[in-house]
PDB file of C-alpha atoms in Angstrom:
ATOM      1  CA  MET A1432      93.499 223.116 -45.693  1.00  0.00           C
ATOM      2  CA  THR A1433      96.760 224.920 -44.965  1.00  0.00           C
ATOM      3  CA  VAL A1434      98.378 223.963 -41.680  1.00  0.00           C
ATOM      4  CA  VAL A1435     101.606 225.874 -42.260  1.00  0.00           C
ATOM      5  CA  ARG A1436     101.321 229.524 -43.181  1.00  0.00           C
ATOM      6  CA  SER A1437     103.596 230.826 -45.907  1.00  0.00           C
ATOM      7  CA  THR A1438     105.499 234.075 -45.931  1.00  0.00           C
ATOM      8  CA  LEU A1439     104.832 234.325 -49.687  1.00  0.00           C
ATOM      9  CA  PRO A1440     101.821 235.919 -51.345  1.00  0.00           C
ATOM     10  CA  GLU A1441      99.403 233.317 -52.722  1.00  0.00           C
ATOM     11  CA  ASP A1442     100.379 233.764 -56.406  1.00  0.00           C
ATOM     12  CA  ALA A1443     104.076 233.407 -55.615  1.00  0.00           C
ATOM     13  CA  ARG A1444     103.369 230.411 -53.383  1.00  0.00           C
ATOM     14  CA  ARG A1445     101.442 228.697 -56.184  1.00  0.00           C
ATOM     15  CA  ILE A1446     104.278 229.262 -58.700  1.00  0.00           C
ATOM     16  CA  ALA A1447     106.911 228.021 -56.255  1.00  0.00           C
ATOM     17  CA  GLY A1448     104.703 225.107 -55.230  1.00  0.00           C
ATOM     18  CA  ASP A1449     104.170 223.974 -58.822  1.00  0.00           C
ATOM     19  CA  ALA A1450     107.914 224.142 -59.487  1.00  0.00           C
ATOM     20  CA  LEU A1451     108.728 222.260 -56.299  1.00  0.00           C
ATOM     21  CA  GLN A1452     106.129 219.516 -56.834  1.00  0.00           C
ATOM     22  CA  SER A1453     107.233 218.904 -60.432  1.00  0.00           C
ATOM     23  CA  THR A1454     110.856 218.815 -59.310  1.00  0.00           C
ATOM     24  CA  LEU A1455     109.986 216.387 -56.525  1.00  0.00           C
ATOM     25  CA  VAL A1456     108.355 214.024 -59.019  1.00  0.00           C
ATOM     26  CA  ASP A1457     111.347 214.264 -61.370  1.00  0.00           C
ATOM     27  CA  LEU A1458     113.846 213.614 -58.581  1.00  0.00           C
ATOM     28  CA  LEU A1459     111.973 210.679 -57.068  1.00  0.00           C
ATOM     29  CA  GLY A1460     111.505 209.189 -60.524  1.00  0.00           C
ATOM     30  CA  LEU A1461     115.172 209.772 -61.351  1.00  0.00           C
ATOM     31  CA  SER A1462     116.191 207.921 -58.193  1.00  0.00           C
ATOM     32  CA  LEU A1463     114.020 204.958 -59.217  1.00  0.00           C
ATOM     33  CA  ILE A1464     115.358 204.947 -62.774  1.00  0.00           C
ATOM     34  CA  GLY A1465     118.911 205.132 -61.451  1.00  0.00           C
ATOM     35  CA  LYS A1466     118.375 202.188 -59.111  1.00  0.00           C
ATOM     36  CA  GLN A1467     116.661 200.099 -61.790  1.00  0.00           C
ATOM     37  CA  ALA A1468     119.612 200.679 -64.134  1.00  0.00           C
ATOM     38  CA  HIS A1469     122.052 200.068 -61.251  1.00  0.00           C
ATOM     39  CA  TRP A1470     120.599 196.615 -60.608  1.00  0.00           C
ATOM     40  CA  ASN A1471     120.408 195.598 -64.274  1.00  0.00           C
ATOM     41  CA  ILE A1472     123.551 196.955 -65.924  1.00  0.00           C
ATOM     42  CA  VAL A1473     125.902 194.524 -67.665  1.00  0.00           C
ATOM     43  CA  GLY A1474     129.009 195.008 -69.761  1.00  0.00           C
ATOM     44  CA  PRO A1475     132.689 195.827 -69.540  1.00  0.00           C
ATOM     45  CA  ARG A1476     132.087 199.176 -67.822  1.00  0.00           C
ATOM     46  CA  PHE A1477     129.722 197.658 -65.273  1.00  0.00           C
ATOM     47  CA  ARG A1478     131.591 198.708 -62.134  1.00  0.00           C
ATOM     48  CA  SER A1479     132.274 202.358 -62.950  1.00  0.00           C
ATOM     49  CA  ILE A1480     128.754 203.021 -64.223  1.00  0.00           C
ATOM     50  CA  HIS A1481     127.211 200.967 -61.398  1.00  0.00           C
ATOM     51  CA  LEU A1482     128.962 203.262 -58.891  1.00  0.00           C
ATOM     52  CA  GLN A1483     128.076 206.414 -60.864  1.00  0.00           C
ATOM     53  CA  LEU A1484     124.422 205.405 -60.758  1.00  0.00           C
ATOM     54  CA  ASP A1485     124.635 205.257 -56.966  1.00  0.00           C
ATOM     55  CA  GLU A1486     125.856 208.860 -56.987  1.00  0.00           C
ATOM     56  CA  VAL A1487     122.898 209.937 -59.118  1.00  0.00           C
ATOM     57  CA  VAL A1488     120.468 208.104 -56.838  1.00  0.00           C
ATOM     58  CA  ASP A1489     122.020 209.636 -53.708  1.00  0.00           C
ATOM     59  CA  THR A1490     121.868 213.095 -55.260  1.00  0.00           C
ATOM     60  CA  ALA A1491     118.247 212.679 -56.348  1.00  0.00           C
ATOM     61  CA  ARG A1492     117.163 211.348 -52.960  1.00  0.00           C
ATOM     62  CA  THR A1493     118.961 214.057 -51.003  1.00  0.00           C
ATOM     63  CA  TYR A1494     117.552 216.844 -53.138  1.00  0.00           C
ATOM     64  CA  SER A1495     114.060 215.332 -53.163  1.00  0.00           C
ATOM     65  CA  ASP A1496     114.022 215.651 -49.381  1.00  0.00           C
ATOM     66  CA  THR A1497     115.227 219.251 -49.572  1.00  0.00           C
ATOM     67  CA  VAL A1498     112.596 220.070 -52.215  1.00  0.00           C
ATOM     68  CA  ALA A1499     109.813 218.443 -50.195  1.00  0.00           C
ATOM     69  CA  GLU A1500     110.838 220.315 -47.051  1.00  0.00           C
ATOM     70  CA  ARG A1501     110.910 223.611 -48.969  1.00  0.00           C
ATOM     71  CA  ALA A1502     107.353 222.951 -50.157  1.00  0.00           C
ATOM     72  CA  ALA A1503     106.266 222.138 -46.606  1.00  0.00           C
ATOM     73  CA  ALA A1504     107.893 225.344 -45.343  1.00  0.00           C
ATOM     74  CA  LEU A1505     105.721 227.243 -47.822  1.00  0.00           C
ATOM     75  CA  GLY A1506     102.598 225.550 -46.471  1.00  0.00           C
ATOM     76  CA  LEU A1507     102.293 223.147 -49.397  1.00  0.00           C
ATOM     77  CA  PRO A1508     102.091 219.435 -48.614  1.00  0.00           C
ATOM     78  CA  PRO A1509     104.607 217.633 -50.850  1.00  0.00           C
ATOM     79  CA  ASP A1510     103.245 214.610 -52.697  1.00  0.00           C
ATOM     80  CA  GLY A1511     105.733 211.800 -53.167  1.00  0.00           C
ATOM     81  CA  ARG A1512     103.237 208.955 -53.072  1.00  0.00           C
ATOM     82  CA  PRO A1513     103.989 206.088 -55.464  1.00  0.00           C
ATOM     83  CA  GLU A1514     100.765 206.646 -57.385  1.00  0.00           C
ATOM     84  CA  THR A1515     101.638 210.328 -57.852  1.00  0.00           C
ATOM     85  CA  ILE A1516     105.072 209.478 -59.182  1.00  0.00           C
ATOM     86  CA  ALA A1517     103.632 206.763 -61.431  1.00  0.00           C
ATOM     87  CA  THR A1518     101.108 209.109 -63.031  1.00  0.00           C
ATOM     88  CA  ALA A1519     103.111 212.359 -63.118  1.00  0.00           C
ATOM     89  CA  TYR A1520     106.615 211.141 -64.071  1.00  0.00           C
ATOM     90  CA  THR A1521     107.443 212.040 -67.684  1.00  0.00           C
ATOM     91  CA  LEU A1522     111.234 211.801 -67.926  1.00  0.00           C
ATOM     92  CA  PRO A1523     112.742 209.028 -70.069  1.00  0.00           C
ATOM     93  CA  GLY A1524     112.773 205.721 -68.239  1.00  0.00           C
ATOM     94  CA  THR A1525     114.506 202.377 -68.328  1.00  0.00           C
ATOM     95  CA  LYS A1526     113.355 199.259 -70.081  1.00  0.00           C
ATOM     96  CA  GLU A1527     112.747 195.937 -68.367  1.00  0.00           C
ATOM     97  CA  GLY A1528     115.574 193.474 -67.877  1.00  0.00           C
ATOM     98  CA  TRP A1529     119.331 193.584 -68.370  1.00  0.00           C
ATOM     99  CA  GLN A1530     120.810 196.621 -70.031  1.00  0.00           C
ATOM    100  CA  ARG A1531     124.170 196.998 -71.725  1.00  0.00           C
ATOM    101  CA  ASP A1532     126.465 199.583 -70.194  1.00  0.00           C
ATOM    102  CA  ASN A1533     126.330 201.793 -73.308  1.00  0.00           C
ATOM    103  CA  GLU A1534     122.503 201.733 -73.202  1.00  0.00           C
ATOM    104  CA  VAL A1535     122.528 202.833 -69.560  1.00  0.00           C
ATOM    105  CA  VAL A1536     124.918 205.688 -70.320  1.00  0.00           C
ATOM    106  CA  ALA A1537     122.691 206.878 -73.180  1.00  0.00           C
ATOM    107  CA  LEU A1538     119.574 206.583 -70.995  1.00  0.00           C
ATOM    108  CA  MET A1539     121.125 208.562 -68.157  1.00  0.00           C
ATOM    109  CA  GLN A1540     122.369 211.258 -70.518  1.00  0.00           C
ATOM    110  CA  GLU A1541     118.898 211.649 -72.012  1.00  0.00           C
ATOM    111  CA  THR A1542     117.093 211.509 -68.680  1.00  0.00           C
ATOM    112  CA  LEU A1543     119.430 214.011 -67.024  1.00  0.00           C
ATOM    113  CA  GLU A1544     119.318 216.365 -70.031  1.00  0.00           C
ATOM    114  CA  THR A1545     115.519 216.339 -69.942  1.00  0.00           C
ATOM    115  CA  ALA A1546     115.449 216.913 -66.179  1.00  0.00           C
ATOM    116  CA  ILE A1547     117.927 219.793 -66.520  1.00  0.00           C
ATOM    117  CA  ALA A1548     115.876 221.455 -69.266  1.00  0.00           C
ATOM    118  CA  ARG A1549     112.759 221.232 -67.089  1.00  0.00           C
ATOM    119  CA  LEU A1550     114.657 222.639 -64.098  1.00  0.00           C
ATOM    120  CA  ARG A1551     115.861 225.576 -66.184  1.00  0.00           C
ATOM    121  CA  GLU A1552     112.239 226.381 -67.063  1.00  0.00           C
ATOM    122  CA  ARG A1553     111.336 226.310 -63.373  1.00  0.00           C
ATOM    123  CA  ILE A1554     114.305 228.526 -62.531  1.00  0.00           C
ATOM    124  CA  GLY A1555     112.875 231.137 -64.888  1.00  0.00           C
ATOM    125  CA  ALA A1556     109.357 230.739 -63.504  1.00  0.00           C
ATOM    126  CA  THR A1557     110.436 231.214 -59.891  1.00  0.00           C
ATOM    127  CA  GLU A1558     112.813 234.144 -60.448  1.00  0.00           C
ATOM    128  CA  LYS A1559     110.382 236.807 -59.257  1.00  0.00           C
ATOM    129  CA  ALA A1560     107.933 234.610 -57.377  1.00  0.00           C
ATOM    130  CA  ASP A1561     110.400 233.097 -54.926  1.00  0.00           C
ATOM    131  CA  PRO A1562     114.171 233.619 -55.227  1.00  0.00           C
ATOM    132  CA  VAL A1563     114.752 231.135 -52.380  1.00  0.00           C
ATOM    133  CA  THR A1564     113.089 228.338 -54.349  1.00  0.00           C
ATOM    134  CA  GLN A1565     114.903 229.528 -57.462  1.00  0.00           C
ATOM    135  CA  ASP A1566     118.225 229.257 -55.634  1.00  0.00           C
ATOM    136  CA  LEU A1567     117.408 225.695 -54.600  1.00  0.00           C
ATOM    137  CA  LEU A1568     116.546 224.790 -58.197  1.00  0.00           C
ATOM    138  CA  ILE A1569     119.800 226.348 -59.420  1.00  0.00           C
ATOM    139  CA  GLY A1570     121.785 224.183 -57.017  1.00  0.00           C
ATOM    140  CA  ILE A1571     119.974 221.040 -58.139  1.00  0.00           C
ATOM    141  CA  THR A1572     120.596 221.938 -61.771  1.00  0.00           C
ATOM    142  CA  ALA A1573     124.317 222.388 -61.142  1.00  0.00           C
ATOM    143  CA  GLU A1574     124.571 218.961 -59.530  1.00  0.00           C
ATOM    144  CA  LEU A1575     122.556 217.206 -62.243  1.00  0.00           C
ATOM    145  CA  GLU A1576     124.684 218.910 -64.906  1.00  0.00           C
ATOM    146  CA  LYS A1577     127.766 217.491 -63.200  1.00  0.00           C
ATOM    147  CA  GLN A1578     126.238 214.021 -63.285  1.00  0.00           C
ATOM    148  CA  ARG A1579     125.264 214.414 -66.960  1.00  0.00           C
ATOM    149  CA  TRP A1580     128.824 215.500 -67.784  1.00  0.00           C
ATOM    150  CA  MET A1581     130.201 212.361 -66.149  1.00  0.00           C
ATOM    151  CA  PHE A1582     127.935 210.125 -68.218  1.00  0.00           C
ATOM    152  CA  ASP A1583     128.768 212.128 -71.337  1.00  0.00           C
ATOM    153  CA  ALA A1584     132.472 211.513 -70.686  1.00  0.00           C
ATOM    154  CA  GLU A1585     131.745 207.766 -70.679  1.00  0.00           C
ATOM    155  CA  ASN A1586     130.960 208.032 -74.402  1.00  0.00           C
ATOM    156  CA  TRP A1587     134.405 209.265 -75.384  1.00  0.00           C
ATOM    157  CA  PRO A1588     135.736 208.776 -77.982  1.00  0.00           C
ATOM    158  CA  ARG A1589     132.569 209.059 -79.969  1.00  0.00           C
ATOM    159  CA  ASP A1590     131.982 206.819 -82.963  1.00  0.00           C
TER     160      ASP A1590
END
C-alpha cells in the first residue's frame, strides 16, 4: 500500500528506494557501532577518540533521519526497526568488551571506508533515476569521508 504518492516513475522510485533503505541501515548500524566503541574505548587517546566517536554518531543519526524522510517523501516507508538493522547490517562491527584506542581507530577506518564505497555505488545507481537522492548521498559521502580522514590522521606516524 502506498499512502504517499511519488513524483518519480516507478522504476526510478524503486532504485532510489533501494539506495535509501540500504543507506538507512548502514547509518543506523554505524551509529550503534560508534556508540558501542564510545562506551568501551580505553587507552592513552581515550578522550580524543571518545569525542570523535560522538561526532560520527551524531552525523549518522542526523543523516539517517534525512534519508528516512527522503524515502517517505517518495512514498516508501523507511524501515529502521531493530530486527531490520540486525539482519541487514553488513558493515564491519565492534567486538564485545573493552577495546584499545588503536583498535577502535582501525575499526572506524574500516567501517567508514566500507560505508563510503557502498555509498559511491549508490551514487552511481541513482544518477539518472533520482538526482535529488543522488545529491543527498553525495553529501553523506563527503561527511563520512571527513570522519574517515580524522581517524586516519590518528594513525600518524605509521609504523
